[in-house]
Amino acid sequence: MNFLAHLWLADRTATSLTGAVLGDVVRGADLGAYPAHLAQGIRLHRRVDAATDRHAAIVRLREGFAHGQRRYAGIVLDLAADHALALDWSRHHARPLAEFCTDAAAQLAADSAWFVEAGGRAIEAATFARLLLSYAHPDGIERALQRTAQRLREPQRLLHAAERWTERLPDLRAALPGLLDDLQLAATAAR
């Protein structure tokens, strides 16, 4: 799950939207520097990532990658899952996607100091909302894959693993409702 899915889950479980994204920025187990609601969101993000990696649907999809590509399959599937969620948004949320993205980005921007505190960058609401909305389009996912690859030691390996991500999309879209239901159950049970 990437940003959009983490924000969707935080919204559905009434936990911190900011914490849901901070989970990708904050390192280490000591969350004592963060307010309780942010720490809860960071822990939820980590639990969701672990549950996603273990989920039977994701395991099956990851097995479809060539052996040398499986290390990067999780990244590819996380981004593709956000694309699938954006495509089928109205099935999973009553609010329009653009409205949700704008409001979520505004909340993250209001809490931007926590991203800087964690060693990340300040969030600018309009830019982050555009990023979230870009996940609804294949070229938005392609740009996200390029940005992610640039942070890796061997960027070409991720890009190679991602070459046929759109071919995996029908199976991912079919699995997404069950995956989201299971993650929501896991998130509420862990609180």
Coordinates of C-alpha atoms in Angstrom, one line a residue:
M1 CA 0.0 0.0 0.0
N2 CA 1.3 3.4 -0.9
F3 CA 0.1 6.9 0.3
L4 CA -3.4 6.8 -1.1
A5 CA -4.2 3.4 0.5
H6 CA -2.7 4.4 3.8
L7 CA -4.7 7.6 3.9
W8 CA -7.9 5.7 2.9
L9 CA -7.3 3.2 5.8
A10 CA -6.5 6.0 8.3
D11 CA -9.7 7.7 7.3
R12 CA -11.7 4.5 7.6
T13 CA -10.3 3.7 11.0
A14 CA -10.4 7.3 12.3
T15 CA -6.7 7.4 12.9
S16 CA -4.2 10.1 12.0
L17 CA -3.8 10.8 8.3
T18 CA -0.5 12.4 9.1
G19 CA 0.7 9.4 11.0
A20 CA -0.4 7.2 8.1
V21 CA 2.1 8.9 5.8
L22 CA 4.8 9.6 8.5
G23 CA 5.2 5.9 8.7
D24 CA 7.2 6.1 5.5
V25 CA 9.5 8.8 6.9
V26 CA 10.0 8.0 10.6
R27 CA 12.8 5.5 11.4
G28 CA 13.3 3.5 14.5
A29 CA 11.0 2.1 17.2
D30 CA 11.2 5.0 19.6
L31 CA 8.2 7.2 18.8
G32 CA 8.4 9.1 22.1
A33 CA 9.0 12.4 20.3
Y34 CA 5.6 12.2 18.6
P35 CA 2.2 13.0 20.0
A36 CA 0.1 9.9 20.8
H37 CA -2.2 10.2 17.7
L38 CA 0.8 10.4 15.4
A39 CA 2.6 7.6 17.0
Q40 CA -0.5 5.4 16.7
G41 CA -0.7 6.3 13.0
I42 CA 2.9 5.5 12.4
R43 CA 2.5 2.1 14.2
L44 CA -0.6 1.4 12.1
H45 CA 1.3 2.2 8.9
R46 CA 3.9 -0.3 9.9
R47 CA 1.3 -3.0 10.8
V48 CA -0.5 -2.4 7.5
D49 CA 2.8 -2.7 5.5
A50 CA 3.6 -6.0 7.3
A51 CA 0.0 -7.3 6.9
T52 CA 0.0 -6.4 3.2
D53 CA 3.3 -8.2 2.5
R54 CA 1.9 -11.4 4.2
H55 CA -1.6 -11.2 2.6
A56 CA -2.3 -14.2 0.4
A57 CA -3.4 -12.1 -2.6
I58 CA -0.2 -10.1 -2.5
V59 CA 1.9 -13.2 -2.0
R60 CA 0.3 -14.7 -5.1
L61 CA 0.8 -11.6 -7.1
R62 CA 4.5 -11.4 -6.0
E63 CA 5.0 -15.0 -7.1
G64 CA 4.2 -13.8 -10.7
F65 CA 7.4 -11.8 -10.8
A66 CA 10.6 -13.4 -12.1
H67 CA 12.8 -14.7 -9.3
G68 CA 15.3 -11.8 -9.5
Q69 CA 12.5 -9.2 -9.5
R70 CA 10.6 -10.4 -6.4
R71 CA 12.7 -8.2 -4.2
Y72 CA 11.1 -5.2 -6.0
A73 CA 7.7 -6.7 -6.5
G74 CA 6.4 -5.2 -3.2
I75 CA 7.2 -1.7 -4.3
V76 CA 5.6 -2.2 -7.7
L77 CA 2.5 -3.7 -6.2
D78 CA 2.2 -1.0 -3.5
L79 CA 2.1 1.7 -6.3
A80 CA -0.1 -0.4 -8.5
A81 CA -2.5 -0.9 -5.5
D82 CA -2.9 2.9 -5.2
H83 CA -3.7 3.0 -8.9
A84 CA -6.3 0.3 -8.5
L85 CA -7.8 2.1 -5.5
A86 CA -7.9 5.4 -7.4
L87 CA -9.6 3.7 -10.4
D88 CA -12.2 2.0 -8.2
W89 CA -12.4 4.8 -5.6
S90 CA -16.2 5.2 -5.7
R91 CA -16.6 1.5 -4.7
H92 CA -14.5 2.2 -1.5
H93 CA -15.3 5.7 -0.4
A94 CA -18.4 7.9 -0.5
R95 CA -16.4 11.2 -1.0
P96 CA -15.0 12.0 -4.5
L97 CA -11.3 11.2 -4.9
A98 CA -10.3 14.8 -5.6
E99 CA -12.1 16.1 -2.5
F100 CA -10.5 13.4 -0.4
C101 CA -7.0 14.1 -1.8
T102 CA -7.3 17.8 -1.3
D103 CA -8.5 17.5 2.3
A104 CA -5.9 14.8 3.2
A105 CA -3.1 16.9 1.7
A106 CA -4.3 20.0 3.6
Q107 CA -4.1 18.0 6.9
L108 CA -0.6 16.7 6.1
A109 CA 0.5 20.3 5.2
A110 CA -0.8 21.5 8.5
D111 CA 1.3 18.9 10.3
S112 CA 4.3 19.5 8.0
A113 CA 6.7 20.3 10.9
W114 CA 6.5 16.6 11.9
F115 CA 7.8 15.5 8.5
V116 CA 10.7 17.9 8.8
E117 CA 11.3 16.7 12.4
A118 CA 11.5 13.1 11.0
G119 CA 14.1 14.1 8.5
G120 CA 11.7 14.5 5.5
R121 CA 10.5 17.4 3.6
A122 CA 7.7 19.8 4.4
I123 CA 4.4 19.0 2.7
E124 CA 2.9 21.5 0.4
A125 CA -0.9 20.8 0.2
A126 CA -1.5 21.5 -3.5
T127 CA 1.6 19.5 -4.6
F128 CA 0.7 16.5 -2.4
A129 CA -2.9 16.6 -3.6
R130 CA -1.7 16.5 -7.2
L131 CA 0.6 13.6 -6.4
L132 CA -2.3 11.6 -4.8
L133 CA -4.6 12.4 -7.8
S134 CA -1.8 11.4 -10.2
Y135 CA -2.1 7.8 -9.0
A136 CA -5.4 7.5 -10.9
H137 CA -3.4 7.6 -14.2
P138 CA -0.8 5.1 -15.4
D139 CA 1.7 7.9 -16.1
G140 CA 1.4 9.0 -12.5
I141 CA 2.4 5.5 -11.4
E142 CA 5.3 5.6 -14.0
R143 CA 6.5 8.9 -12.5
A144 CA 6.2 7.4 -9.0
L145 CA 8.2 4.4 -10.0
Q146 CA 10.9 6.6 -11.5
R147 CA 11.1 8.7 -8.3
T148 CA 11.3 5.6 -6.1
A149 CA 14.0 4.1 -8.4
Q150 CA 16.1 7.2 -8.1
R151 CA 16.4 6.5 -4.3
L152 CA 17.7 3.0 -4.8
R153 CA 21.3 1.9 -5.3
E154 CA 20.4 -0.1 -8.4
P155 CA 17.4 1.8 -9.9
Q156 CA 17.3 -0.2 -13.1
R157 CA 16.3 -3.4 -11.1
L158 CA 13.1 -1.8 -9.9
L159 CA 12.3 -0.3 -13.3
H160 CA 12.9 -3.7 -14.9
A161 CA 10.6 -5.4 -12.4
A162 CA 7.9 -2.7 -13.0
E163 CA 8.0 -2.9 -16.8
R164 CA 4.8 -5.0 -17.0
W165 CA 2.9 -3.6 -14.0
T166 CA -0.2 -2.8 -16.0
E167 CA -0.5 -6.5 -16.9
R168 CA -0.9 -7.3 -13.2
L169 CA -3.6 -4.7 -12.7
P170 CA -6.7 -6.8 -13.4
D171 CA -5.7 -9.4 -10.8
L172 CA -4.8 -6.6 -8.3
R173 CA -8.1 -4.8 -8.9
A174 CA -10.0 -8.1 -8.3
A175 CA -8.0 -8.7 -5.1
L176 CA -8.2 -5.2 -3.8
P177 CA -11.7 -5.3 -2.1
G178 CA -10.7 -8.3 0.0
L179 CA -7.3 -6.9 0.8
L180 CA -8.7 -3.6 2.0
D181 CA -11.4 -5.4 4.1
D182 CA -8.7 -7.6 5.7
L183 CA -6.4 -4.6 6.4
Q184 CA -9.3 -2.6 7.9
L185 CA -10.1 -5.5 10.2
A186 CA -6.5 -5.9 11.2
A187 CA -6.2 -2.2 11.8
T188 CA -9.2 -2.0 14.0
A189 CA -8.3 -5.2 15.9
A190 CA -4.8 -3.8 16.7
R191 CA -6.1 -0.5 18.3

